[in-house]
XYZ file of C-alpha atoms in Angstrom:
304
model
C 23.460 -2.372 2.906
C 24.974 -5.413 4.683
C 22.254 -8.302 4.384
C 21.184 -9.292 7.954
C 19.646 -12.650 9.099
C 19.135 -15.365 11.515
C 22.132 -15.043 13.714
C 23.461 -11.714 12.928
C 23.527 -8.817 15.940
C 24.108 -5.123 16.312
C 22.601 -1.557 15.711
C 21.225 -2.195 12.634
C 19.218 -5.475 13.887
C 18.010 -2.936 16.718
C 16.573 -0.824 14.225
C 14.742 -3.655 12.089
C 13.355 -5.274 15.491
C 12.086 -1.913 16.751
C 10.204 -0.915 12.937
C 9.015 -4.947 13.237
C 7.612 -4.149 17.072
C 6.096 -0.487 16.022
C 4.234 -2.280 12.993
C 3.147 -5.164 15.231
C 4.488 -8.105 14.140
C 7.021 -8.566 16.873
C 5.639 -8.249 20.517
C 7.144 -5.908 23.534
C 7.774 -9.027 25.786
C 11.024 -10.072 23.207
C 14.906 -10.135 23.729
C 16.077 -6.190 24.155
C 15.817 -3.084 25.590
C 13.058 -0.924 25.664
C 12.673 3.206 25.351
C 9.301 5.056 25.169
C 9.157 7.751 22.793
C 6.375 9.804 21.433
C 6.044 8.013 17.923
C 5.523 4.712 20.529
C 8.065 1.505 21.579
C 10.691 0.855 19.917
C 14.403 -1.262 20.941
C 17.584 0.254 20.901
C 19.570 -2.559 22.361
C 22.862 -1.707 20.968
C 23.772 -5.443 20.201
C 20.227 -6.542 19.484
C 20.327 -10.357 18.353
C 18.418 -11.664 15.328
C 17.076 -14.476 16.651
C 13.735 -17.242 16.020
C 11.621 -14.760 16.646
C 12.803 -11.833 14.736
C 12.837 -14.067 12.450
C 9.455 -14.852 11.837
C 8.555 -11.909 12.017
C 10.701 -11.102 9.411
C 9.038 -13.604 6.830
C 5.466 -12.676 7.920
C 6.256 -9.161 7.277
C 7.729 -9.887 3.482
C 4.773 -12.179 3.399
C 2.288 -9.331 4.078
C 4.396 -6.939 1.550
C 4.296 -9.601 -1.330
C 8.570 -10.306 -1.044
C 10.312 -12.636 -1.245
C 9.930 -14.688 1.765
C 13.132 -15.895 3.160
C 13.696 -14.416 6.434
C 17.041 -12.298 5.360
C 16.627 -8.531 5.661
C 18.409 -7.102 2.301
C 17.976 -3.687 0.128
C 14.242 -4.653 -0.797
C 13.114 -5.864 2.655
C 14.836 -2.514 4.475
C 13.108 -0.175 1.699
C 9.862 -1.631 2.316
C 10.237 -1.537 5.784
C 11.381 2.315 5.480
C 7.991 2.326 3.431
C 5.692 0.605 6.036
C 7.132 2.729 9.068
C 5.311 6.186 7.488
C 2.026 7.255 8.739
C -0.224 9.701 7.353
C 0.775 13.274 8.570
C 4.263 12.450 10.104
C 5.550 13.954 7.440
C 4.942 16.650 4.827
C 4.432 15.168 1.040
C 5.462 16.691 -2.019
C 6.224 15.635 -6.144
C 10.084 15.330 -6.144
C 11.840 14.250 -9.503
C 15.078 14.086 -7.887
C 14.003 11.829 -4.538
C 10.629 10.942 -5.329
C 8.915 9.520 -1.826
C 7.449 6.014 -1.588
C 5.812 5.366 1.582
C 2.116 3.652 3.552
C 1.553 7.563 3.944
C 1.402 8.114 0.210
C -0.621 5.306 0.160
C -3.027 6.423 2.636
C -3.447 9.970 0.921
C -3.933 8.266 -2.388
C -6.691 5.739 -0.945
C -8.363 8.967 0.283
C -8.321 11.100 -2.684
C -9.808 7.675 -4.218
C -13.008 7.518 -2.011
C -13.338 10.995 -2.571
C -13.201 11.125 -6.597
C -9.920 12.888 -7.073
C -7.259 9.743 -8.019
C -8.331 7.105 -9.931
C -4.374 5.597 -10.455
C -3.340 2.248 -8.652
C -2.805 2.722 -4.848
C 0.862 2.045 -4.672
C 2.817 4.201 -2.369
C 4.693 6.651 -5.319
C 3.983 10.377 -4.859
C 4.196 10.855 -8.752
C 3.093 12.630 -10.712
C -0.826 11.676 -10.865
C -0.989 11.779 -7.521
C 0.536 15.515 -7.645
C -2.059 16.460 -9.684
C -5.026 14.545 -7.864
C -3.578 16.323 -4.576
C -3.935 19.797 -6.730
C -7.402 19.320 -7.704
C -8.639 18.590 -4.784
C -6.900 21.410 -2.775
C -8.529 23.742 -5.981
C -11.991 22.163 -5.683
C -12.249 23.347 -1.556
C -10.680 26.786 -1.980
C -6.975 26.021 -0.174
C -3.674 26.690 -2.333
C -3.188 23.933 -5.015
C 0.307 23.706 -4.144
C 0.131 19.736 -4.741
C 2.102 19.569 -0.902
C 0.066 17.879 1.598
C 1.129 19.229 4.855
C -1.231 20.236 8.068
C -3.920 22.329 5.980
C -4.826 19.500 3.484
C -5.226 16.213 5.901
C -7.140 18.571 8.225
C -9.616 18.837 5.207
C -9.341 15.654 4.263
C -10.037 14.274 7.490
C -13.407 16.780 7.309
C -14.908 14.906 4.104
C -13.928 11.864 4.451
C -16.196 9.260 2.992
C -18.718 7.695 5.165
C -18.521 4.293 2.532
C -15.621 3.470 0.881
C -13.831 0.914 -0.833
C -14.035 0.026 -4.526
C -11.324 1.129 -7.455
C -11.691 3.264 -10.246
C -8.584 1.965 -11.493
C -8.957 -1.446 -11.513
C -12.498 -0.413 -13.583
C -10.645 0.945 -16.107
C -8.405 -1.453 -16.439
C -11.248 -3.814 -16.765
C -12.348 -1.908 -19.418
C -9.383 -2.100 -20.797
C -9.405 -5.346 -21.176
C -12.714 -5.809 -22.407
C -11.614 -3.586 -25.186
C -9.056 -5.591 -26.457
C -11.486 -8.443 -26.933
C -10.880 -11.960 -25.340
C -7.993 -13.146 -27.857
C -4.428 -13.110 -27.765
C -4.099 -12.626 -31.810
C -2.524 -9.677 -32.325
C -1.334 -9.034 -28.538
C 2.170 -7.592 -28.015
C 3.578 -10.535 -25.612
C 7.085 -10.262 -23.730
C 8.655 -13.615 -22.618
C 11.169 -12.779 -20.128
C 13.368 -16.222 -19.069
C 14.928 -15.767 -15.641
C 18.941 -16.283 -15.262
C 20.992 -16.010 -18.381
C 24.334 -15.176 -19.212
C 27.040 -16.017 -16.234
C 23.747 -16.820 -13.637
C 22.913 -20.313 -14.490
C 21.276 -21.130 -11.184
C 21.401 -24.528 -10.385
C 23.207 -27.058 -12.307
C 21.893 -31.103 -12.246
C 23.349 -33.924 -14.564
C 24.465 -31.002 -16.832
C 21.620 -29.159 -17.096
C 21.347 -25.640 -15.668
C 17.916 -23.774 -14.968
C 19.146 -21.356 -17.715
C 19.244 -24.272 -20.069
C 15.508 -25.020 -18.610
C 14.367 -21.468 -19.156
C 15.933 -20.297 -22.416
C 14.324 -23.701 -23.913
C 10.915 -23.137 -22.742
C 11.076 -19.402 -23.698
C 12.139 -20.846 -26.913
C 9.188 -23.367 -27.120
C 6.708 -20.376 -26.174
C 8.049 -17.793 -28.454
C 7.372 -20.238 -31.432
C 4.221 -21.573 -30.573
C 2.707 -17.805 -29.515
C 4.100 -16.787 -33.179
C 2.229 -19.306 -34.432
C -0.982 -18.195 -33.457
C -0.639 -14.393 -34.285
C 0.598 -13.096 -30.928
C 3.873 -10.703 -31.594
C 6.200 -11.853 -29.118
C 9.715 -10.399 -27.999
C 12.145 -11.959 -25.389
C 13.355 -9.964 -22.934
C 16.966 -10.730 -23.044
C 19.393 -12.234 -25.290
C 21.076 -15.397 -24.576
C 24.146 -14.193 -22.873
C 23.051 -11.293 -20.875
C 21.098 -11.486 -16.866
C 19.508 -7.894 -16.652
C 18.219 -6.968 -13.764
C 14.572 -7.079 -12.747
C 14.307 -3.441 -13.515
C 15.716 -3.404 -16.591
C 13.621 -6.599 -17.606
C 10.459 -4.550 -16.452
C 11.448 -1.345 -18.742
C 11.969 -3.881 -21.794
C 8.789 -4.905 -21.417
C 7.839 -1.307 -21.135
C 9.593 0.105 -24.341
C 7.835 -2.420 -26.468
C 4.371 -1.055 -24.967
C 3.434 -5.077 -24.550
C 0.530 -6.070 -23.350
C 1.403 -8.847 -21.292
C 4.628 -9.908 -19.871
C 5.254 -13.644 -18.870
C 8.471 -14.089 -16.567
C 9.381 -17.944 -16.267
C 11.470 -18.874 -13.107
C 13.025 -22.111 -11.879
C 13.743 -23.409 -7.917
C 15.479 -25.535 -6.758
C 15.697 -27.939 -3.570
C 17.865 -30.095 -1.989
C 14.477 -32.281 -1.252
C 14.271 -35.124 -3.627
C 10.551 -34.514 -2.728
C 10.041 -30.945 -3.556
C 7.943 -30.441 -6.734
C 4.832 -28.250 -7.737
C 4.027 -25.198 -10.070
C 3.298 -21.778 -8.951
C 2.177 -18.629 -10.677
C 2.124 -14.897 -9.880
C 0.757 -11.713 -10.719
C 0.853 -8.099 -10.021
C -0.369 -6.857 -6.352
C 0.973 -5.104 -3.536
C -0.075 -4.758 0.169
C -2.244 -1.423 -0.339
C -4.853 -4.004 -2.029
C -3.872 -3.118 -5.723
C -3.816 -5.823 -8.453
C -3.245 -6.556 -11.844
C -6.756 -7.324 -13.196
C -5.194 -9.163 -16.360
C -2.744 -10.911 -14.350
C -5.073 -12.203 -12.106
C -7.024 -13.945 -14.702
C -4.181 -15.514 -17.091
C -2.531 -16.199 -13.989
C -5.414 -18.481 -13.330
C -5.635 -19.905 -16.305
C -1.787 -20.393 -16.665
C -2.338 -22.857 -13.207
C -5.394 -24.144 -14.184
C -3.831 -25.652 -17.342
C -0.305 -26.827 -15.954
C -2.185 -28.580 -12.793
C-alpha cells in the first residue's frame, strides 16, 4: 500500500482516521464527516486530511502496539490497525493454513481460554495451531462440537465460565522455567548476532564511515569475544547481503538459538542527539519475552 502521512488526503486517510476514532485515540469533535453505523462512529470524508492531529494519534497508536513510532501509516501500521479494529464475536474464528487470521479478537479468545486452563501459549493475536487445539479441548471438555471454530455457541459458553480472577501466564512460567533450566551461564548457549543494514543499505554515511561499517565491526568484536568464552555464536547474515527482518528472525530460528542479539544504529541531524537503547520481545496483549527482559537489562545496565 501507498505510505500515508502528515499532509497526505483521500479515502484511504478516511479509513485510518475512522479505525483511529473507533479505537479511541482520535476524538469525534476532529476535521471530517461523520456517519453512525451499528459497529459505532466512524469518518468517511471522501478527502479526509492527515493533519496534527491524526497525526498524533497515529504515533500514540504505534506507541501502544510496540512500532515503530514515526507518525507514517505503512504495511505494518495498516496490518496492525486491521488487527486492533476486531472485537471478540464480530467475526467467526477458525485454523486457516492458507490465510491464517491475526486479530485483538484472537487475542481476546486466547486470554480467555488462559484464565480458564485451556492455552497456556503466548497471547499474541495468531489463530494457530495451539490455539486450534486449546479452542477444541475446551469445546470437548463442556459437551459442544470440538470443531476448533469459535462462532456464536462457544463465546456464549465462554462468556458463562468466565473467571471471576484472572490474570497471570502459564506461558511466561514455563518459560521461566525454561530458563532456570538452562542454568545462569551463557557457556554453551547457541547465540545469533544479527548486524542491521548490510549489503547495498549502508544507512548513514559520516567522514566515510557508514552504520554498516559500525555494525559489521561490532558484530565482529562480539562474535570473537562470545567464542571466547564458550558461547556458539552464528551471524545472521553475510557481509554483502540485507535480509529482511523476517528472514533474519527464521535464521535465528533454523539454528534453534537461544538468544538472538540484533544491533541497530540511528542517526540525527542533531549534533546533540546521543544515548543507548535496548529492546526486547512484547506486544500490546501484555506478552513478553522473559529472557529478553532480563539481558535486556543487563545489556543497559552495563553500556550506561
Amino acid at each position: 500500500m501507498h505510505r500515508l502521512r502528515h499532509g497526505d488526503h483521500g479515502p484511504a486517510v478516511a479509513e485510518i482516521r475512522g479505525t483511529l476514532t473507533k479505537l479511541g485515540y482520535l476524538h469525534h469533535g476532529t476535521s471530517g464527516i461523520r456517519r453512525e453505523s451499528a459497529d459505532g462512529a466512524h469518518w468517511v470524508a471522501p478527502d479526509a486530511i492527515f493533519d496534527h492531529q491524526l497525526d498524533s494519534a497515529v504515533r500514540a497508536f504505534q506507541q501502544q502496539r510496540g512500532l515503530l513510532v514515526d507518525g507514517i501509516v505503512g504495511p505494518a501500521t495498516y496490518r496492525s490497525l486491521r488487527e486492533a479494529s476486531y472485537r471478540l464475536g464480530a467475526r467467526t474464528l477458525i485454523y486457516q493454513l492458507s490465510a491464517p487470521l491475526y486479530g485483538d479478537d484472537v487475542a481476546a479468545l486466547q486470554a480467555k481460554l488462559q484464565d480458564l486452563g485451556f492455552y497456556a501459549g503466548r497471547v499474541d493475536g495468531f489463530f494457530g495451531p495451539q490455539t486450534h487445539e486449546s479452542l477444541s479441548s475446551f469445546q470437548r471438555e463442556i459437551g459442544i462440537a470440538a470443531d476448533g471454530i469459535c462462532g456464536p455457541q462457544t463465546l456464549r459458553s465462554l462468556e458463562l465460565l468466565g473467571t471471576r480472577v484472572t490474570g497471570g501466564s502459564p506461558h511466561a512460567i514455563s518459560e521461566e522455567e525454561l530458563v532456570r533450566r538452562k542454568g545462569p551461564q551463557l557457556g554453551g548457549k547457541r547465540i545469533v548476532i544479527d548486524p542491521g543494514l548490510g549489503g547495498p543499505s549502508t544507512g548513514t554515511i559520516v567522514n566515510g564511515i557508514s552504520e554498516a561499517d559500525i555494525l559489521w565491526d561490532l558484530a565482529m568484536r562480539l562474535e570473537g569475544r562470545m567464542a571466547a568464552t564458550g558461547m556458539e555464536t552464528f551471524l545472521s547474515r553475510p557481509h554483502n547481503a540485507d535480509p529482511t527482518e523476517a528472514e533474519r528472525a527464521l535464521t535465528s530460528n533454523a539454528f534453534d538459538a537461544d538468544l538472538m542479539i540484533s544491533l541497530r544504529c540511528d542517526s540525527n541531524s542533531s549534533p546533540s542527539a546521543n544515548g543507548v537503547a535496548s529492546f526486547h520481545f512484547g506486544n500490546s496483549h501484555g506478552s513478553v519475552s522473559m529472557i529478553g527482559q532480563v539481558l535486556t537489562g543487563f545489556v543497559q545496565r552495563e553500556i550506561v
